Amino acid sequence: MLHCITRRTFRVAACIMARTHVNYEIKGDVAVVRMNDPNSRVNTLSTQMQREMTEVMDEIWGNNAVQSVVLISSKPGSFIAGADLNMIQACTTAEEVTGLSQEGQRMFEKVEKSPKPIVAAINGSCLGGGLEFAISCQYRIATKSKKTVLGCPEVMLGLLPGAGGTQRLPKMLGLPSAFDMILTGRSIRPDKAKKMGLVHQLVDTLGPGLKSPEERTIEYLEEVAVEAARGLAKKQIPLTKEKGLMQKIQDYVMSYPFVRQQIYNTVQNKVMKQTKGLYPAPLKIIECVKAGVEQGPTAGYLAESQHFGKLAMTPESKALIGLYHGQVTCKKNRFRTPEKDAKTLAILGAGLMGAGIAQVSVDKGFHTILKDTTLEGLSRGEQQVYKGLNDKTKKKSITSFERDSFLSNLTGQLDYNGFNKADMIIEAVFEDLSIKHKVLKEVEAVIPPHCIFATNTSALPIKDIAAVSKRPEKVIGMHYFSPVDKMQLLEIITTDKTSKDTTASAVAVGLKQGKVIIVVGDGPGFYTTRCLAPMLAEAVRVLQEGVDPKKLDGLTTGFGFPVGAATLADEVGIDVAAHVAEDLGKAFGSRFGGGNVEVLKTMVEKGFKGRKSGKGCYIYQPGLKRRDVNTEALEILESYKLTPNAAVSSDSDIQYRLVSRFVNEAVLCLQEGILASPVEGDIGAVFGLGFPPCLGGPFRFVDSFGADKLVEKMRKFEEVFGNQFTPCQLLLDHAKDPSKKFHK
Amino acid sequence: MQIIEHFMSLSLIRTVLLTAFSFCSAARSLSTSVHLQAQAKSKKTLAKPGVKNIVLVDGVRTPFLQSGTTYADLMPHDLARAALQGLLNRTGLPKDAVDYIVYGTVIQEVKTSNVAREAALGAGFSDKTPAHTVTMACISSNQAMTTAVGLIAAGQCDAVVAGGVEFMSDVPIRHSRKMRKTMLSLNKAKTLGARLSLLGSIRLAHLSPELPAVAEFSTAETMGHSADRLAAAFGVSRLEQDEFALRSHTLAKKAQDGGMLSDVISFKVPGRDIVSKDNGIRPATMEQLAKLKPAFIKPHGTVTAANSSFLTDGASAVLIMSEEKALAMGYKPKAYLRDFVYVSQDPKDQLLLGPTYATPKVLEKSGLTLNDIDVFEFHEAFAGQIMANLKAMESDWFAQTYMGRKTKVGAPPMEKFNTWGGSLSLGHPFAATGCRLVTTVAHRLQKEGGQYGLVAACAAGGQGHAMVIEAYPQ
């Protein structure tokens, strides 16, 4: 009987407390509102969250016993990570999205005008809509946790802060800081946020006590926030901070319309220079800010919601959101957990790649052996690791103590000492099959049976390298991109013989190193190099046709590539390009033709190996940003001159000649099963090769541009150049049936 | 005053509860051992077969003064000299009977980097007595004493003087690295032109000096900041901290007035008056304490100037001998120095938890439980640090999660804890505090008739120390 009664009362209580995402507790005269999305690792401003938040706030505003409010998340590491992307993606028209934006604006307006002061207590990510929520509160307190970051990353998704961000931030931070924050989407750490005036107060993270550090830190943040809320309600804490001299001067200067106009112009020019006008979001952001500042809030908020709606419907935004989702996918291990956790890595070769791999390993806690054959090589490599970490110290992202302790994970040596304890070998020696064979045999003699042998190569087929191995199931390819500490992509290549556990282990190591990972099948050039090679071959032909390297760079960057084709060749290295072009030319035949390989070879003979040798297509002088075209290289091109065919040589034709070969090869990789999915293809192309992010990768480009239109263009080029432009079967299938899409 | 009484009664209740609880847990684990221990308590000595008995013959210290007061114009070795001379006077020790001298110091005066030697020579010890200096932050003189114990135990020495000195009225403030580099190059410059061009390279930035800070090198966090975070981690309130600080000052005042602080010697400061009393003991009211603003974490921190130990000048010295030698020389030793441990842990989040880690370890080594200890002397770096340690020692969760122990060690009962004041009130000359703690334990054991005492202290670098001291039979 008793049992029944308790159950019934519980049910009644459950009805009242049916909220799952937002709850609150009243502590004296302060209402503590706690957010916790039960279905996710992070809080997002989902429909459910917004609905419950509105309910809770209405209750609190109606409760006379409450004088002030604290808004806090119960999740360690996440305040609110942003709006719910699915909510936006579910919309089919700009008007719908504008509606969402206006709903958000209304909600935050109510928060901003709250008669009871609201303190946002921030621990963990406070991004996008989360930041917009926080800045509409009257007071912000943030923890100094490494996980606490504030920012508006919307621009990186081709959107803009659509719930008041473009209106409140300029008022709060001034135009320059606000533009910087909204246009770059950069994450701001707590100490910087305090300096900028984005938060009012900082709270330290706590160590072990009577509860876990994370739990106690949130509790502590809440205690401090509750005190602050009381102080605000009693007006003991002033809401407006006295402005510093610099602030006063800035405000004074900004009061002149022509100064503001000057800022808009400068920002606009900078954006145009960096985006080539290919990204609509930054321009719309400037418009929204301008509307708010110059015409007042009504116009500003209206502009914000309307532009937000329009941007959500742009292919650029869809491409960028697709990349975001793809990146999340490629940050997961789709293979099972490896049997043994790799703890000790041994890297062979302390060159640019080897040292780069060592750098991203030591700071993740891997004990890392860096082996080279000469003392000079080793010294250079160790210096590179030191410099990489020391630069982080200078930027204050790590302390000098952390730097030292990371470096203690590094052992530099010339012999195979300690290799018997290695869990994984990453070989980054010279790209020559016989050298790789020699190294593989030497290493297999000293490593334990479970140890994986990963080879870092950009073009040599893994099965050829594994041919001399006694245990080919432990051999795998790990293709890093240079510079390793900056480039996010890691291309992992498996052969037919590579075991699943070896793959799982390589992916696990790569993920720990912070990489975005695609796993592809074996073959000449794998995926990334194979896509790049035909494009570079085409670039050489274009140069032979008399197009200036600068013009070529302009055409490629104008299409959205972050680095021009000529510059890219210099960065990769002309010798490497020649090597790859020859190897893949042999493997794939005339399809990989185009430019004459002899052009590259002659350049190499003359010592024009690209940036590393100081001369390539351009001349590089240390300390000098400006680069001149290498006239001697032009002379070589002159001697291999081709006559351009006017029918396929317009600027746009050249762009599509370059891009269509890239895209066709990518689609062929999917057709041949080198790629497991279009998502990995897009991620690999964008993060490894700089395929225009605004197009979202080759597969999304085919979807949005239209396979039929692309095939049509290729047919035109095919007539002039032959089979290099023959569309592959899968592309033809998509062209024939417009309902076929790579991305749903 | 009312509040103090309130606090005292609170702490009494707490003590009663604690004893009751620890009795329970002991009873649960081994119901018979309670009786056995109670019986053995007054009889059992910690002497171990094959290990020399090492004794504390006596210990003295100069008055501990707030830095910048009467000692302001001295140098560190002057204070150390005063302590050493005081020890000679107190014990009547022949100057050549000392085999070795070990001294601790933290902030080094560069001119006297081996301050032990300079002070010993100045104090008139035989120039044939070697001396060296040790450093281990706030447990430097503990390290000096245990070094002495080691020398005697190993049979290398029979009589060793140990001590420590800290002088915060003058600290080495350096030129900037840039300026030092220029000045060093200037030494090597051969021509006038070279010298002039070096001098010409000096910019305004060269002139900004480098100040020493009480900050961890590894984390760049000042100790007060860490203490505030520690207090917050253990949920120690501002009120608790102020109450503990007030307790320290009140008890110190009582001890000073009651003549308990007999280790303090008088010192004629050249050019100034004779100093014979600590000058930092200042019992205030809770209202006065509550008015202070937080010193490190603003605006919501809880550590203030009043509930932290203050910058102090002072020196201490002890005479440590093998029991045989002491008796042969006709001394009546004050205590046995028994087991000791050093511990270390995370210098960021557990910087000041040394006592929590060291206490159970040293008790285990000696085969004692917390109940066996009659006298506790813990170094009070911050009231918040002491309260946090007490809470950590009372927590099974902490013991299991962070110390790899099955159960908590328990917190010392307050009526046995720092009853003659502590570093908060008496002062804390970093490297001199250890000897004060050991001497105070010996004196309290004599006065109160207990058998075992426990010294524990935390130190910068996330290190800690504890030592068990046994009363010498009277």
JSON list of C-alpha atoms in Angstrom, two decimals, chain B residues 7-19 240-241 243-248 251 254 370 373-378 380 383 386-391 393-394 410-421 424 444 448:
[
{"chain": "B", "resi": 7, "resn": "PHE", "atom": "CA", "xyz": [35.00, 27.70, 17.87]},
{"chain": "B", "resi": 8, "resn": "MET", "atom": "CA", "xyz": [36.72, 25.88, 20.68]},
{"chain": "B", "resi": 9, "resn": "SER", "atom": "CA", "xyz": [33.54, 24.11, 21.59]},
{"chain": "B", "resi": 10, "resn": "LEU", "atom": "CA", "xyz": [32.99, 23.25, 17.96]},
{"chain": "B", "resi": 11, "resn": "SER", "atom": "CA", "xyz": [36.43, 21.81, 17.67]},
{"chain": "B", "resi": 12, "resn": "LEU", "atom": "CA", "xyz": [35.86, 19.87, 20.89]},
{"chain": "B", "resi": 13, "resn": "ILE", "atom": "CA", "xyz": [32.72, 18.35, 19.51]},
{"chain": "B", "resi": 14, "resn": "ARG", "atom": "CA", "xyz": [34.63, 17.57, 16.37]},
{"chain": "B", "resi": 15, "resn": "THR", "atom": "CA", "xyz": [37.39, 15.91, 18.37]},
{"chain": "B", "resi": 16, "resn": "VAL", "atom": "CA", "xyz": [34.93, 13.83, 20.34]},
{"chain": "B", "resi": 17, "resn": "LEU", "atom": "CA", "xyz": [33.28, 12.75, 17.14]},
{"chain": "B", "resi": 18, "resn": "LEU", "atom": "CA", "xyz": [36.58, 11.95, 15.54]},
{"chain": "B", "resi": 19, "resn": "THR", "atom": "CA", "xyz": [37.87, 9.88, 18.41]},
{"chain": "B", "resi": 240, "resn": "GLU", "atom": "CA", "xyz": [36.80, 28.11, 8.77]},
{"chain": "B", "resi": 241, "resn": "GLN", "atom": "CA", "xyz": [40.10, 29.60, 7.65]},
{"chain": "B", "resi": 243, "resn": "GLU", "atom": "CA", "xyz": [38.74, 30.70, 12.72]},
{"chain": "B", "resi": 244, "resn": "PHE", "atom": "CA", "xyz": [41.79, 28.53, 12.37]},
{"chain": "B", "resi": 245, "resn": "ALA", "atom": "CA", "xyz": [44.06, 31.55, 11.93]},
{"chain": "B", "resi": 246, "resn": "LEU", "atom": "CA", "xyz": [42.58, 33.13, 15.03]},
{"chain": "B", "resi": 247, "resn": "ARG", "atom": "CA", "xyz": [43.09, 29.88, 16.93]},
{"chain": "B", "resi": 248, "resn": "SER", "atom": "CA", "xyz": [46.75, 29.85, 15.92]},
{"chain": "B", "resi": 251, "resn": "LEU", "atom": "CA", "xyz": [47.26, 29.75, 21.20]},
{"chain": "B", "resi": 254, "resn": "LYS", "atom": "CA", "xyz": [48.97, 32.01, 25.32]},
{"chain": "B", "resi": 370, "resn": "LEU", "atom": "CA", "xyz": [47.02, 8.23, 14.68]},
{"chain": "B", "resi": 373, "resn": "ILE", "atom": "CA", "xyz": [50.27, 10.20, 18.79]},
{"chain": "B", "resi": 374, "resn": "ASP", "atom": "CA", "xyz": [50.10, 12.59, 21.73]},
{"chain": "B", "resi": 375, "resn": "VAL", "atom": "CA", "xyz": [51.54, 15.69, 20.14]},
{"chain": "B", "resi": 376, "resn": "PHE", "atom": "CA", "xyz": [51.00, 16.96, 16.60]},
{"chain": "B", "resi": 377, "resn": "GLU", "atom": "CA", "xyz": [53.03, 19.79, 15.11]},
{"chain": "B", "resi": 378, "resn": "PHE", "atom": "CA", "xyz": [52.07, 20.56, 11.53]},
{"chain": "B", "resi": 380, "resn": "GLU", "atom": "CA", "xyz": [50.78, 25.99, 8.97]},
{"chain": "B", "resi": 383, "resn": "ALA", "atom": "CA", "xyz": [44.89, 28.12, 7.31]},
{"chain": "B", "resi": 386, "resn": "ILE", "atom": "CA", "xyz": [45.75, 22.99, 7.07]},
{"chain": "B", "resi": 387, "resn": "MET", "atom": "CA", "xyz": [41.97, 22.64, 6.86]},
{"chain": "B", "resi": 388, "resn": "ALA", "atom": "CA", "xyz": [42.25, 21.02, 3.43]},
{"chain": "B", "resi": 389, "resn": "ASN", "atom": "CA", "xyz": [44.79, 18.54, 4.75]},
{"chain": "B", "resi": 390, "resn": "LEU", "atom": "CA", "xyz": [42.59, 17.71, 7.72]},
{"chain": "B", "resi": 391, "resn": "LYS", "atom": "CA", "xyz": [39.66, 17.09, 5.38]},
{"chain": "B", "resi": 393, "resn": "MET", "atom": "CA", "xyz": [43.02, 12.89, 5.97]},
{"chain": "B", "resi": 394, "resn": "GLU", "atom": "CA", "xyz": [39.42, 12.37, 7.04]},
{"chain": "B", "resi": 410, "resn": "GLY", "atom": "CA", "xyz": [42.05, 10.18, 10.12]},
{"chain": "B", "resi": 411, "resn": "ALA", "atom": "CA", "xyz": [42.53, 13.78, 11.16]},
{"chain": "B", "resi": 412, "resn": "PRO", "atom": "CA", "xyz": [44.49, 14.70, 14.29]},
{"chain": "B", "resi": 413, "resn": "PRO", "atom": "CA", "xyz": [42.32, 15.71, 17.27]},
{"chain": "B", "resi": 414, "resn": "MET", "atom": "CA", "xyz": [42.48, 19.47, 17.65]},
{"chain": "B", "resi": 415, "resn": "GLU", "atom": "CA", "xyz": [43.37, 19.46, 21.34]},
{"chain": "B", "resi": 416, "resn": "LYS", "atom": "CA", "xyz": [46.67, 17.81, 20.43]},
{"chain": "B", "resi": 417, "resn": "PHE", "atom": "CA", "xyz": [47.27, 19.90, 17.37]},
{"chain": "B", "resi": 418, "resn": "ASN", "atom": "CA", "xyz": [49.64, 22.88, 17.24]},
{"chain": "B", "resi": 419, "resn": "THR", "atom": "CA", "xyz": [48.61, 23.91, 20.74]},
{"chain": "B", "resi": 420, "resn": "TRP", "atom": "CA", "xyz": [51.42, 26.45, 21.10]},
{"chain": "B", "resi": 421, "resn": "GLY", "atom": "CA", "xyz": [50.59, 28.25, 17.89]},
{"chain": "B", "resi": 424, "resn": "LEU", "atom": "CA", "xyz": [50.53, 31.35, 10.90]},
{"chain": "B", "resi": 444, "resn": "ARG", "atom": "CA", "xyz": [55.45, 19.61, 24.41]},
{"chain": "B", "resi": 448, "resn": "GLU", "atom": "CA", "xyz": [52.43, 17.23, 28.62]}
]
